mmCIF file with all atom_site columns, C-alpha atoms in Angstrom:
data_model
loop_
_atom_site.group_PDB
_atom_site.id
_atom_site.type_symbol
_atom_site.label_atom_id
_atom_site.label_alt_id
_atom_site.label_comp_id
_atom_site.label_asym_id
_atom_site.label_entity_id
_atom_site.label_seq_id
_atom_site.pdbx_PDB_ins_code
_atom_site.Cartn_x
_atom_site.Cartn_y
_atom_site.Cartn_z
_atom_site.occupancy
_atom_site.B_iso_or_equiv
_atom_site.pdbx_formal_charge
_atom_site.auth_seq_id
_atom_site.auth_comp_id
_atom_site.auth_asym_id
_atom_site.auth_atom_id
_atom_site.pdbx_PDB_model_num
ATOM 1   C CA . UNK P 1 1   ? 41.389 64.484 108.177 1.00 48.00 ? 1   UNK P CA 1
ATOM 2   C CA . UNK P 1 2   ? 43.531 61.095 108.545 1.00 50.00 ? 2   UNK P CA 1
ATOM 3   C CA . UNK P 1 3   ? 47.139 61.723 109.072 1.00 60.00 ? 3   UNK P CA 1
ATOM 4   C CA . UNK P 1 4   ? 47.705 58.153 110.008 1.00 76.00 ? 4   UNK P CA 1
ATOM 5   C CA . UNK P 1 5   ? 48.143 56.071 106.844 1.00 87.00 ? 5   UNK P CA 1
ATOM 6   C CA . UNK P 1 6   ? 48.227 51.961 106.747 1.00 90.00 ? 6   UNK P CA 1
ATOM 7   C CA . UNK P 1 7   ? 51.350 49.746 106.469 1.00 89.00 ? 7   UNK P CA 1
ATOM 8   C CA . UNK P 1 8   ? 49.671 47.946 103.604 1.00 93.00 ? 8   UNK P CA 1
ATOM 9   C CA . UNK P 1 9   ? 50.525 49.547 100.356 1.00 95.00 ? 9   UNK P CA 1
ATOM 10  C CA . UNK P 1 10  ? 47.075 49.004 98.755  1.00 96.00 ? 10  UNK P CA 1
ATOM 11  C CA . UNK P 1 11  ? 45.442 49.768 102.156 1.00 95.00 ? 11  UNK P CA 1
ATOM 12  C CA . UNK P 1 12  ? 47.351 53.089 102.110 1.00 96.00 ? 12  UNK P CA 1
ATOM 13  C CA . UNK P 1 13  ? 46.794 54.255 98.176  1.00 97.00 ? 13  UNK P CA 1
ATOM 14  C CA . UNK P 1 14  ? 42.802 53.425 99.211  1.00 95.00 ? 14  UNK P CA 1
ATOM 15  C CA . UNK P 1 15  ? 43.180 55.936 102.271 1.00 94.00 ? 15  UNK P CA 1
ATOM 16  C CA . UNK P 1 16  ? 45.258 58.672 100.212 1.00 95.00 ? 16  UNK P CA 1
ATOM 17  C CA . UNK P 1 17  ? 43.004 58.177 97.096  1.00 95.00 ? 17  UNK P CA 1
ATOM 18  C CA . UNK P 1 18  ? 39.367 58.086 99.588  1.00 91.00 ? 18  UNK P CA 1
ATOM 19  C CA . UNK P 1 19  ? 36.592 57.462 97.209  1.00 88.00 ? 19  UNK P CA 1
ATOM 20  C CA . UNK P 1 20  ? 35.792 57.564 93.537  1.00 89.00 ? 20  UNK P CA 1
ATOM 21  C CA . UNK P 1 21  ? 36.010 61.414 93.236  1.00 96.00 ? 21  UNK P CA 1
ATOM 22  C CA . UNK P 1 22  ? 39.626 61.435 94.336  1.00 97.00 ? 22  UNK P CA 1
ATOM 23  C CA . UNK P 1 23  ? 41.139 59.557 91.438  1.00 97.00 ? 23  UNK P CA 1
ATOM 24  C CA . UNK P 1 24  ? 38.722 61.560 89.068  1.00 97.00 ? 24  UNK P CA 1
ATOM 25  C CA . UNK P 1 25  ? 40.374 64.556 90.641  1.00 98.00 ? 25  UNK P CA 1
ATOM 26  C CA . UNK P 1 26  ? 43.684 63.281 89.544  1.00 98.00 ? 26  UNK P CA 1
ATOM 27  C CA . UNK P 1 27  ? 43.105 61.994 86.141  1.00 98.00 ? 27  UNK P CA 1
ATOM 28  C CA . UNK P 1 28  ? 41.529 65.831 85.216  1.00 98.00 ? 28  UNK P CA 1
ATOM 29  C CA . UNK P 1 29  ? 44.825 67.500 87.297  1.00 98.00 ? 29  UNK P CA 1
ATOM 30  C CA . UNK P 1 30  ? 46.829 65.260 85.170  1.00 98.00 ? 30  UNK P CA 1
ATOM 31  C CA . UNK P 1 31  ? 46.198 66.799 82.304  1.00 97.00 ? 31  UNK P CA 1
ATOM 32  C CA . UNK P 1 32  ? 47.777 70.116 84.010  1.00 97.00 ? 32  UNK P CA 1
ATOM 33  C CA . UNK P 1 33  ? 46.806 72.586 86.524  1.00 98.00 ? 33  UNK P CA 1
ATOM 34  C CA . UNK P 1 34  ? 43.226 73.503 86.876  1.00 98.00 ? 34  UNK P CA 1
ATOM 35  C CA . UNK P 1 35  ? 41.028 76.091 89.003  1.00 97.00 ? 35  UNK P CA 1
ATOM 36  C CA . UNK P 1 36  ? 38.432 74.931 91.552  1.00 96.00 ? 36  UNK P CA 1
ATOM 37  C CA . UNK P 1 37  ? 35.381 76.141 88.835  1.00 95.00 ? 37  UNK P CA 1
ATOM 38  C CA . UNK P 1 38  ? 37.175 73.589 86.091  1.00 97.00 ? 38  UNK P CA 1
ATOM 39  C CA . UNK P 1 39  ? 37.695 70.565 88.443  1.00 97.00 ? 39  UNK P CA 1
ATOM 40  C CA . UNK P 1 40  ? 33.893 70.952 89.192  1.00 97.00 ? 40  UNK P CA 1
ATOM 41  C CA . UNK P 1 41  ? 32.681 71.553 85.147  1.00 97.00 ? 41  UNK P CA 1
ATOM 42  C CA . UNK P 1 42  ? 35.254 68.591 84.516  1.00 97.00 ? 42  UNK P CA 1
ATOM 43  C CA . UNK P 1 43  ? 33.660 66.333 87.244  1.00 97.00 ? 43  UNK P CA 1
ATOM 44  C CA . UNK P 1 44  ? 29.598 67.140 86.710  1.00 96.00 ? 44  UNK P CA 1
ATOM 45  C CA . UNK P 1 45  ? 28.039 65.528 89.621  1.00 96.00 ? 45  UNK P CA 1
ATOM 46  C CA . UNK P 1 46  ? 30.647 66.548 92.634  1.00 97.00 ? 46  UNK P CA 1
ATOM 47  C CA . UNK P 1 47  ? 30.027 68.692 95.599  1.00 96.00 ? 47  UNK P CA 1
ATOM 48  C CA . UNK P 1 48  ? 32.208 71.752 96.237  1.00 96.00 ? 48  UNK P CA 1
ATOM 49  C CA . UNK P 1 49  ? 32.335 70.262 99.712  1.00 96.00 ? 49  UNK P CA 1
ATOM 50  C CA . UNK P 1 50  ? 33.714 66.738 98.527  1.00 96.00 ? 50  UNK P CA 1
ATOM 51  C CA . UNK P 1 51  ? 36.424 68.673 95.994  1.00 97.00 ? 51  UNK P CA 1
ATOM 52  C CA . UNK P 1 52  ? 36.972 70.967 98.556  1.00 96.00 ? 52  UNK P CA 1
ATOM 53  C CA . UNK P 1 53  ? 38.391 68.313 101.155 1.00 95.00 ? 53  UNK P CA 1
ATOM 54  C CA . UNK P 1 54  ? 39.908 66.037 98.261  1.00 96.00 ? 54  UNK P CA 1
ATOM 55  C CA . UNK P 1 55  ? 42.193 68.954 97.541  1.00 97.00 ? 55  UNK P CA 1
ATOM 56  C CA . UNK P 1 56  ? 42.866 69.559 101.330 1.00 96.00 ? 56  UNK P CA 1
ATOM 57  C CA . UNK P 1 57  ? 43.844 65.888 101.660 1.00 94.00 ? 57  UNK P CA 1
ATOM 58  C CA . UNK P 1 58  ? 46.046 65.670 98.175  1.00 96.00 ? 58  UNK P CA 1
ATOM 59  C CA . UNK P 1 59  ? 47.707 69.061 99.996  1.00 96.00 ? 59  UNK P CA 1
ATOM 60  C CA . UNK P 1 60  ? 48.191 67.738 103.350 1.00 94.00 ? 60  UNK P CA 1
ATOM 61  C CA . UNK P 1 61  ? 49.810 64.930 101.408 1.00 94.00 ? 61  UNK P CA 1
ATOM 62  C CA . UNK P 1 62  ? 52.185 67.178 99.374  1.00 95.00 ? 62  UNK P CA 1
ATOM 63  C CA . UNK P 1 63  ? 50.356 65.699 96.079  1.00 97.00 ? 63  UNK P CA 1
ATOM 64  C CA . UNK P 1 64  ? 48.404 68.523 95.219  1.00 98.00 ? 64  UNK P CA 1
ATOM 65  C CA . UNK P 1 65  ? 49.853 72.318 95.545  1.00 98.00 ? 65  UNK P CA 1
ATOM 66  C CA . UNK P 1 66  ? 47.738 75.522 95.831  1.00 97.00 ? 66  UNK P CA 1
ATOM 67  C CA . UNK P 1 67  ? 48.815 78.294 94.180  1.00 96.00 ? 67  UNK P CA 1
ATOM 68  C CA . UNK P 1 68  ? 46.938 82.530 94.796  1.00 94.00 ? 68  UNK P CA 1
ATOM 69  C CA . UNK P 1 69  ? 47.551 84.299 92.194  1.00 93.00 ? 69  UNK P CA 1
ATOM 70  C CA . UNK P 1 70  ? 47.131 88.510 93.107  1.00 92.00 ? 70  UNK P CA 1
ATOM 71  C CA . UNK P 1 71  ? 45.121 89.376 90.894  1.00 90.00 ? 71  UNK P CA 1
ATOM 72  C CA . UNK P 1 72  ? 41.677 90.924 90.607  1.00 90.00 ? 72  UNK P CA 1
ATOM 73  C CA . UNK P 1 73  ? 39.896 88.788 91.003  1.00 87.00 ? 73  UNK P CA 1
ATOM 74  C CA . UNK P 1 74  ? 42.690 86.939 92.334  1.00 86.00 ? 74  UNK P CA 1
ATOM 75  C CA . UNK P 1 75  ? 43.246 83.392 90.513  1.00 90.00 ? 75  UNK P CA 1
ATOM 76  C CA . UNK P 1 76  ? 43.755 80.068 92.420  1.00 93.00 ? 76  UNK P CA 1
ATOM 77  C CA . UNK P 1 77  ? 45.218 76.821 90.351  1.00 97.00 ? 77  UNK P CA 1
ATOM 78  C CA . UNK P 1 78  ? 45.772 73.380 91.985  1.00 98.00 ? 78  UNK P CA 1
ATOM 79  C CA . UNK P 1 79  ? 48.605 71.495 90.472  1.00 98.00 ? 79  UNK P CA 1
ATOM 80  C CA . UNK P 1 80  ? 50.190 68.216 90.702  1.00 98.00 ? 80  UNK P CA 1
ATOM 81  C CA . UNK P 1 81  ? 53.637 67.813 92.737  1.00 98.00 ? 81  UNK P CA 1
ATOM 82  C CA . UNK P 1 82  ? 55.890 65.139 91.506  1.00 97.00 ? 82  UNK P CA 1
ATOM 83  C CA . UNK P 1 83  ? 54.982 62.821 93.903  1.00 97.00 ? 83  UNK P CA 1
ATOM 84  C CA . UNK P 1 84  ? 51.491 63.493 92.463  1.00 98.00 ? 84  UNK P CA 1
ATOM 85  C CA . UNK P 1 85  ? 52.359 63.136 88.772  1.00 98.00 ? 85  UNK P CA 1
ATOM 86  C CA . UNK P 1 86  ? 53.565 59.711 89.793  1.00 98.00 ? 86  UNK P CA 1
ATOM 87  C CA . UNK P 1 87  ? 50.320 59.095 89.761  1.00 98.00 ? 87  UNK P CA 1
ATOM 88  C CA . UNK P 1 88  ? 49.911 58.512 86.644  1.00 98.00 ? 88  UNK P CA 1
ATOM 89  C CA . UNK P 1 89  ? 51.248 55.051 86.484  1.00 97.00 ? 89  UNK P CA 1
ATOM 90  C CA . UNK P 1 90  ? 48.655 53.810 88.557  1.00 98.00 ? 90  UNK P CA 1
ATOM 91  C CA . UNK P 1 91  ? 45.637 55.555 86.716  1.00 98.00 ? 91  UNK P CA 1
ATOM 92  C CA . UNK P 1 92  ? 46.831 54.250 82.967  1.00 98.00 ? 92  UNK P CA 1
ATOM 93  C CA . UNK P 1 93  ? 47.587 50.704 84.980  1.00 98.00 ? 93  UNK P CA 1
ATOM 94  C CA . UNK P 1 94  ? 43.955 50.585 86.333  1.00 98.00 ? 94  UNK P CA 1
ATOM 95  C CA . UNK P 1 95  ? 42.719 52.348 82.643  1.00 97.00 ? 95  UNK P CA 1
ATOM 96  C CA . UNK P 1 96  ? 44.668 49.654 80.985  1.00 97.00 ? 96  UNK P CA 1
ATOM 97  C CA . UNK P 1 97  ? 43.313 46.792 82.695  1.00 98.00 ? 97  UNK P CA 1
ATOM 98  C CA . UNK P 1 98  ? 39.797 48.176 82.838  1.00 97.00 ? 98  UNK P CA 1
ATOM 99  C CA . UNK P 1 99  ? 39.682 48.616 78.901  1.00 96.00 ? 99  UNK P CA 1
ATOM 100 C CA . UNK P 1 100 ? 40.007 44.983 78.401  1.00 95.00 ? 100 UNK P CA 1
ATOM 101 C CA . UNK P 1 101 ? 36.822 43.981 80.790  1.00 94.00 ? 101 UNK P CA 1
ATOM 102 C CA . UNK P 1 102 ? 33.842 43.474 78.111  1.00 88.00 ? 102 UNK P CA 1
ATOM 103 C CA . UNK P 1 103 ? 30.475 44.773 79.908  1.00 82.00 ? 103 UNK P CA 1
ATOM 104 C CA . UNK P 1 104 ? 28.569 42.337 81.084  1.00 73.00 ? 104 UNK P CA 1
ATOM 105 C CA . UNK P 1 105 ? 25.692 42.517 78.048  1.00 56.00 ? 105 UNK P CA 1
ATOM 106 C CA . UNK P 1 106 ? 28.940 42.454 75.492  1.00 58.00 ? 106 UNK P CA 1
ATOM 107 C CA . UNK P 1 107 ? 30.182 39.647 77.205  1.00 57.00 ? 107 UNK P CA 1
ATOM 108 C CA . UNK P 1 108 ? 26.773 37.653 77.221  1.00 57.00 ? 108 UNK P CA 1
ATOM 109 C CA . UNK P 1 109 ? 26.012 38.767 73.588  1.00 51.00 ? 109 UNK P CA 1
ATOM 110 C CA . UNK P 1 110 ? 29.286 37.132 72.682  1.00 46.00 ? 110 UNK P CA 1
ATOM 111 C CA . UNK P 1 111 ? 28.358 33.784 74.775  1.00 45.00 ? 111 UNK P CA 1
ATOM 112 C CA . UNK L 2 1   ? 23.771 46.161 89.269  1.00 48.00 ? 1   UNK L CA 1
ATOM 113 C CA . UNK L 2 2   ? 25.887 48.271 87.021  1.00 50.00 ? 2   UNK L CA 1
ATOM 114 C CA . UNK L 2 3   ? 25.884 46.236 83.779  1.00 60.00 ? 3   UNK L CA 1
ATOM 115 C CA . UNK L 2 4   ? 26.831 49.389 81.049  1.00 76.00 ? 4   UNK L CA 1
ATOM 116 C CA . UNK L 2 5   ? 30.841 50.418 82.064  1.00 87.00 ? 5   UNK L CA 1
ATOM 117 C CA . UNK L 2 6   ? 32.127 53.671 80.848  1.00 90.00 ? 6   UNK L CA 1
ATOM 118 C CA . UNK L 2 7   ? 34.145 54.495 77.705  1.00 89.00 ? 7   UNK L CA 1
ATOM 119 C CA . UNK L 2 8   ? 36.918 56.242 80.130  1.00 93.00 ? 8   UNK L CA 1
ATOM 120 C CA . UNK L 2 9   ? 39.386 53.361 81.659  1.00 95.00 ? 9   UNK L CA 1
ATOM 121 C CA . UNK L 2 10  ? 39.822 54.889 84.778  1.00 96.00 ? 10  UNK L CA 1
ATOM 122 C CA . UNK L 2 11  ? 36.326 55.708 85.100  1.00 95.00 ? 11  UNK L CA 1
ATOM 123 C CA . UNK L 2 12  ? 35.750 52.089 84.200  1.00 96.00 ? 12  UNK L CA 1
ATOM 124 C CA . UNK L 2 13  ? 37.811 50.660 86.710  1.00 97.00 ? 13  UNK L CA 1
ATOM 125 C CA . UNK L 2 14  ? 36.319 52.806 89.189  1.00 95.00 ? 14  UNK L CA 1
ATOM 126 C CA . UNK L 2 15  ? 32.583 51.093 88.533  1.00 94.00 ? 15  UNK L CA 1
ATOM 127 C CA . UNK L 2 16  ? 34.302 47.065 88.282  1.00 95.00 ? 16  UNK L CA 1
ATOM 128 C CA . UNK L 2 17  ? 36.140 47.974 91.654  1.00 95.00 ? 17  UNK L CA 1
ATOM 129 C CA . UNK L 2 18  ? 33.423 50.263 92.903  1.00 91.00 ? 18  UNK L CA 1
ATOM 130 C CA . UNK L 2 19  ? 34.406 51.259 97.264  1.00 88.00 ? 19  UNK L CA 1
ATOM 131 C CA . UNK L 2 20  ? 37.513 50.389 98.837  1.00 88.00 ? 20  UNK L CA 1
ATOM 132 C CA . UNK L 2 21  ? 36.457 46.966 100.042 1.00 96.00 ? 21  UNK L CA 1
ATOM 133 C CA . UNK L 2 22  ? 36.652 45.879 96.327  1.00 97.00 ? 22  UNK L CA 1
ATOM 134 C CA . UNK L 2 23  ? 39.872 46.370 96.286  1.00 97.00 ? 23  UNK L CA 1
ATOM 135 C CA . UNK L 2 24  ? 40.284 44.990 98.938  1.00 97.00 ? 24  UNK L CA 1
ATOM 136 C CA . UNK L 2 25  ? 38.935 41.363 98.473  1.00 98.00 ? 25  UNK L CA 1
ATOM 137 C CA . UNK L 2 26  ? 40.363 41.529 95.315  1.00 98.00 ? 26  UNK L CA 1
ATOM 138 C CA . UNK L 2 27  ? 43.643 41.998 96.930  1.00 98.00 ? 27  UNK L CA 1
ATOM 139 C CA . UNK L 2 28  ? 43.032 39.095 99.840  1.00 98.00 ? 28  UNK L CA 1
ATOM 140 C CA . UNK L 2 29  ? 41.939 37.151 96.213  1.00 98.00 ? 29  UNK L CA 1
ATOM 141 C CA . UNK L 2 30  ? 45.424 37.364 94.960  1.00 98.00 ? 30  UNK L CA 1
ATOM 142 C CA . UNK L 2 31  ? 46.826 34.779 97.667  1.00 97.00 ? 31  UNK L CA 1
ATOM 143 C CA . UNK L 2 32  ? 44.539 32.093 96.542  1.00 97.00 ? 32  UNK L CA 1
ATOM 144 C CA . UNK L 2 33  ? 41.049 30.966 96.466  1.00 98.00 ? 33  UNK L CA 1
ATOM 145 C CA . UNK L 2 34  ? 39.290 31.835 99.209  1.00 98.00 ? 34  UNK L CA 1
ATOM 146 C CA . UNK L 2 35  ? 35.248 30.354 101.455 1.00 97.00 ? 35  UNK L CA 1
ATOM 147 C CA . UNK L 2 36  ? 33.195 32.954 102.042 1.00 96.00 ? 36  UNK L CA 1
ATOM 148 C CA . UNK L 2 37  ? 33.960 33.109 105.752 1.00 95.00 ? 37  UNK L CA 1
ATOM 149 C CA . UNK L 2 38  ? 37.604 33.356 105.195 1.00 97.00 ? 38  UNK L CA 1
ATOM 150 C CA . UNK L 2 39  ? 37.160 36.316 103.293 1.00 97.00 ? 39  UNK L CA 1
ATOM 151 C CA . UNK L 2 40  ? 35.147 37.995 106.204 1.00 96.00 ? 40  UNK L CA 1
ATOM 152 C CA . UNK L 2 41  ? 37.804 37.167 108.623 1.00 97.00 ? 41  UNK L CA 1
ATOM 153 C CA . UNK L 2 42  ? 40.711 38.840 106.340 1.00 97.00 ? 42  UNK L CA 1
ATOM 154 C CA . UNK L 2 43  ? 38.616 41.745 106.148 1.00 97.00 ? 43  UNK L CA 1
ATOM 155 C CA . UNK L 2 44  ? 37.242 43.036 109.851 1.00 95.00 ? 44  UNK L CA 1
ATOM 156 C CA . UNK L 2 45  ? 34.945 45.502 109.419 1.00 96.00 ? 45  UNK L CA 1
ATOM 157 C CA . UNK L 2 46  ? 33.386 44.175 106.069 1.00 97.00 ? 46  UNK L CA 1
ATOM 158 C CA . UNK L 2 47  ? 29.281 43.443 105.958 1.00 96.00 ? 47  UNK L CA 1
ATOM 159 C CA . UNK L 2 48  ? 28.483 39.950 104.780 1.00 96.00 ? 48  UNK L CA 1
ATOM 160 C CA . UNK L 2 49  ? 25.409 41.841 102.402 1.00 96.00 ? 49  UNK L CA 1
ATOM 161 C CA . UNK L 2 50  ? 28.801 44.470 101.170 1.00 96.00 ? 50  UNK L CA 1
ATOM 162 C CA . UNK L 2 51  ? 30.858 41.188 100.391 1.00 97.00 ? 51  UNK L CA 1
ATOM 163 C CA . UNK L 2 52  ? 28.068 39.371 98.943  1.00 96.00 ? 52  UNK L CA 1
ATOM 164 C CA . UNK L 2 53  ? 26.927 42.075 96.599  1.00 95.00 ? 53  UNK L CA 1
ATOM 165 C CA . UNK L 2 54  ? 31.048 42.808 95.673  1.00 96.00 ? 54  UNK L CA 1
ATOM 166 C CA . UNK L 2 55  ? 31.619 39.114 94.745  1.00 97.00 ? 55  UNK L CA 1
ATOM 167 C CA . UNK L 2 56  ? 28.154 39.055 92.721  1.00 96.00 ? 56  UNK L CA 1
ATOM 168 C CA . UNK L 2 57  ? 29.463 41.943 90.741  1.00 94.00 ? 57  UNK L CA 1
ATOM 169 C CA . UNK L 2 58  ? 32.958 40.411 90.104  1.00 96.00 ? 58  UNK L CA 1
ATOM 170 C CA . UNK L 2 59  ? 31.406 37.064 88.878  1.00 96.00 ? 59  UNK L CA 1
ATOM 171 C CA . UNK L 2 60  ? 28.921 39.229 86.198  1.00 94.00 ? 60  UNK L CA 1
ATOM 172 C CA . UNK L 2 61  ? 32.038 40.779 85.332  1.00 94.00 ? 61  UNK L CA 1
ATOM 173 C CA . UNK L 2 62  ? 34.150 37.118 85.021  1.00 95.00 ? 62  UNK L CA 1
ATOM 174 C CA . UNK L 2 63  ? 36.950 38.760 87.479  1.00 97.00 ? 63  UNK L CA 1
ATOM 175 C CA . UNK L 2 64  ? 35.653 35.807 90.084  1.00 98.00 ? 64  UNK L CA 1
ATOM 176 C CA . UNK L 2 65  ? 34.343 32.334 89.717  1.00 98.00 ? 65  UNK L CA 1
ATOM 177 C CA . UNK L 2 66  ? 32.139 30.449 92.831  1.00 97.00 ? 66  UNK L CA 1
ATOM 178 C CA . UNK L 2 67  ? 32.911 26.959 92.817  1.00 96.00 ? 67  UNK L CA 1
ATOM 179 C CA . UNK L 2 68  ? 30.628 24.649 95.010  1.00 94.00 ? 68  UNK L CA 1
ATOM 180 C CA . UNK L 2 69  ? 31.959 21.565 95.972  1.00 93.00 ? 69  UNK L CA 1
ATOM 181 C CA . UNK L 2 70  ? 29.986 18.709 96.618  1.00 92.00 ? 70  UNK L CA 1
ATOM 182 C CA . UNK L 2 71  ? 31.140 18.103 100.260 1.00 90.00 ? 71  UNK L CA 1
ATOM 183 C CA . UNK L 2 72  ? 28.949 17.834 103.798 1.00 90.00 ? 72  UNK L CA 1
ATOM 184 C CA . UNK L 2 73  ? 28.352 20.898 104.746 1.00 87.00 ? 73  UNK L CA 1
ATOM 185 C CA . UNK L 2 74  ? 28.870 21.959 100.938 1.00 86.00 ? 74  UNK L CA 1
ATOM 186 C CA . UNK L 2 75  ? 32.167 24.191 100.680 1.00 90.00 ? 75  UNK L CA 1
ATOM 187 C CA . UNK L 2 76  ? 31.936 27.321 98.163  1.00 93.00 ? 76  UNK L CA 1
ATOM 188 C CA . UNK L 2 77  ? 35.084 28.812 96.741  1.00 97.00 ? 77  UNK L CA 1
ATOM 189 C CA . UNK L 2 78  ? 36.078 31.918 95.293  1.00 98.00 ? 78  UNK L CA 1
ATOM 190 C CA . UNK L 2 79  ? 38.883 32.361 93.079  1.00 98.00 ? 79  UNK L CA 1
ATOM 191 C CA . UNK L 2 80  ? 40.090 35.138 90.605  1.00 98.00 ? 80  UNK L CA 1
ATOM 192 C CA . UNK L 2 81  ? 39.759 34.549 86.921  1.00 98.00 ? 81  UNK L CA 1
ATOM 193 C CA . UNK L 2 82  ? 42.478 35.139 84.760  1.00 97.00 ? 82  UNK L CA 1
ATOM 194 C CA . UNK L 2 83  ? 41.284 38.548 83.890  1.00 97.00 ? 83  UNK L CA 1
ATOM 195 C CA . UNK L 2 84  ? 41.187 39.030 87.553  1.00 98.00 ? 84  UNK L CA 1
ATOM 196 C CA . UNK L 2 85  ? 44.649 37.771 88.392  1.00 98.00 ? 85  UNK L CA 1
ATOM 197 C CA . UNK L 2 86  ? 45.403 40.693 85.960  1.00 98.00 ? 86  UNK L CA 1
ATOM 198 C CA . UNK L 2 87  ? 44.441 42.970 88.917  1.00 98.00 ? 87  UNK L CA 1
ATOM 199 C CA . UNK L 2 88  ? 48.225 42.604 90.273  1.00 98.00 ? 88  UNK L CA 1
ATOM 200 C CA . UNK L 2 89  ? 49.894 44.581 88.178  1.00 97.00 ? 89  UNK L CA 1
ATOM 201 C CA . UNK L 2 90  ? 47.266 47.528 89.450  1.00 98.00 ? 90  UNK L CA 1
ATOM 202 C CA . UNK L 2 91  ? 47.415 46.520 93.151  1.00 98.00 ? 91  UNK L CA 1
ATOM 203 C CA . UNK L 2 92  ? 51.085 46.559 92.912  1.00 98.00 ? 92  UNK L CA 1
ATOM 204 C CA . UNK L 2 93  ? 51.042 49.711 91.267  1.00 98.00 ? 93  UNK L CA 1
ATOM 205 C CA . UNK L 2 94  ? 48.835 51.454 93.921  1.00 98.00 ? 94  UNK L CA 1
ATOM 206 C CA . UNK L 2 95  ? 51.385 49.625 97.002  1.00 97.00 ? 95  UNK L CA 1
ATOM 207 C CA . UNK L 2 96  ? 54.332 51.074 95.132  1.00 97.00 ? 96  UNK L CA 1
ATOM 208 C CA . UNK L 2 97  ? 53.129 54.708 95.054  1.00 98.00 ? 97  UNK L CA 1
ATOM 209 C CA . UNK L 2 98  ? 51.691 54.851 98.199  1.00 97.00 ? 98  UNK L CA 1
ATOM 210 C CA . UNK L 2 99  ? 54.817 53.464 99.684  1.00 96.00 ? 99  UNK L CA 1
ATOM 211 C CA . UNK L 2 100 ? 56.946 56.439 99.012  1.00 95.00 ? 100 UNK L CA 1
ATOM 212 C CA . UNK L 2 101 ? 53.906 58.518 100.332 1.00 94.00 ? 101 UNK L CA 1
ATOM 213 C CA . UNK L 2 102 ? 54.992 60.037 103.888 1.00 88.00 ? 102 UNK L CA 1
ATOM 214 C CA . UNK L 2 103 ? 52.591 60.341 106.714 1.00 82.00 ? 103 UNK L CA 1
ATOM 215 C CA . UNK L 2 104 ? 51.304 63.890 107.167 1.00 73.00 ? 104 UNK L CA 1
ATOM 216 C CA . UNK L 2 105 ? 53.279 63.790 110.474 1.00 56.00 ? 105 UNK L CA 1
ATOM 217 C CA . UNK L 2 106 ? 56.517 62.075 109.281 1.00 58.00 ? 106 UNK L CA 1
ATOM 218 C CA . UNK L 2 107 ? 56.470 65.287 106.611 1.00 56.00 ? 107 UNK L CA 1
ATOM 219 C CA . UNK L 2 108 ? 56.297 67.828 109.359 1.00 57.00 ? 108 UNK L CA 1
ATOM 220 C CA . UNK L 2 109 ? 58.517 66.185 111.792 1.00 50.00 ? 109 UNK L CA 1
ATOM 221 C CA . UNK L 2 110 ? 60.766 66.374 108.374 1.00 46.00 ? 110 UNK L CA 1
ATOM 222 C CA . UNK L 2 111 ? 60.082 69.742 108.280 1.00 45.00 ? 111 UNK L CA 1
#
């Protein structure tokens, strides 16, 4: 799992957030804390194996906390930290831009 | 190529700046217009085929404009659209959070 993270800012976010999945992960967690069974019914399409080491890396990171409930069965709910809610400047900031890109065939239509 | 984009913004963004190295360029981008080769050398590591197919993808989406001027050899420039330029405010975004993002082993040494 990579400890080491880049001097470049942008460089860095791309190691913390690895791959699609991870920022997918965060937009559902934003929305509050969820178990492992709703991240994957919220995300069709991801493997247990990729959530499973997305959450280990948002923990290592203190972004992500894991919390055992005892009960029978007992519960487990990942959560944002702060440091992981702050996220959510940078998702609306990407949603934001992303909402004013026409698709291509709306763009052509319009041409 | 992916020509339909999805409803969801951040799922959106995720397809125009599909794999790291989109972000990447886009971020070597922001400096200036850049030749093809210059773009390889900012970015070690990068395949001229990934780079190709990443630029092609930014131009269907008007993030990137080739210009080929009429020179011997002929010299082909990239630059970011408008829409493109946009990009900094979500680059700078992503710099800022990761910034205040410890290294796993700063954390622990914290500890």
């Amino acid at each position: 799992m990579q400890n080491e993270l880049p001097e470049c800012g942008v460089a860095r976010f791309l190691v913390l957030l690895e791959g699609p999945w991870a920022t997918l992960i965060v937009r559902e967690l934003l929305h509050g804390p969820l178990r492992f069974g709703q991240l994957r019914e919220a995300l069709p399409g991801i493997s247990p194996h990729t959530l499973t080491s997305r959450l280990r890396q948002f923990e290592a990171h203190a972004l992500v906390t894991r919390t055992v409930y005892a009960e029978v069965p007992p519960r487990v709910e990942y959560e944002l930290t702060p440091l992981g809610q702050q996220l959510r400047t940078v998702l609306d900031a990407m949603a934001e831009w992303a909402l004013t890109v026409p698709a291509v065939a709306d763009r052509e239509g319009a041409l």
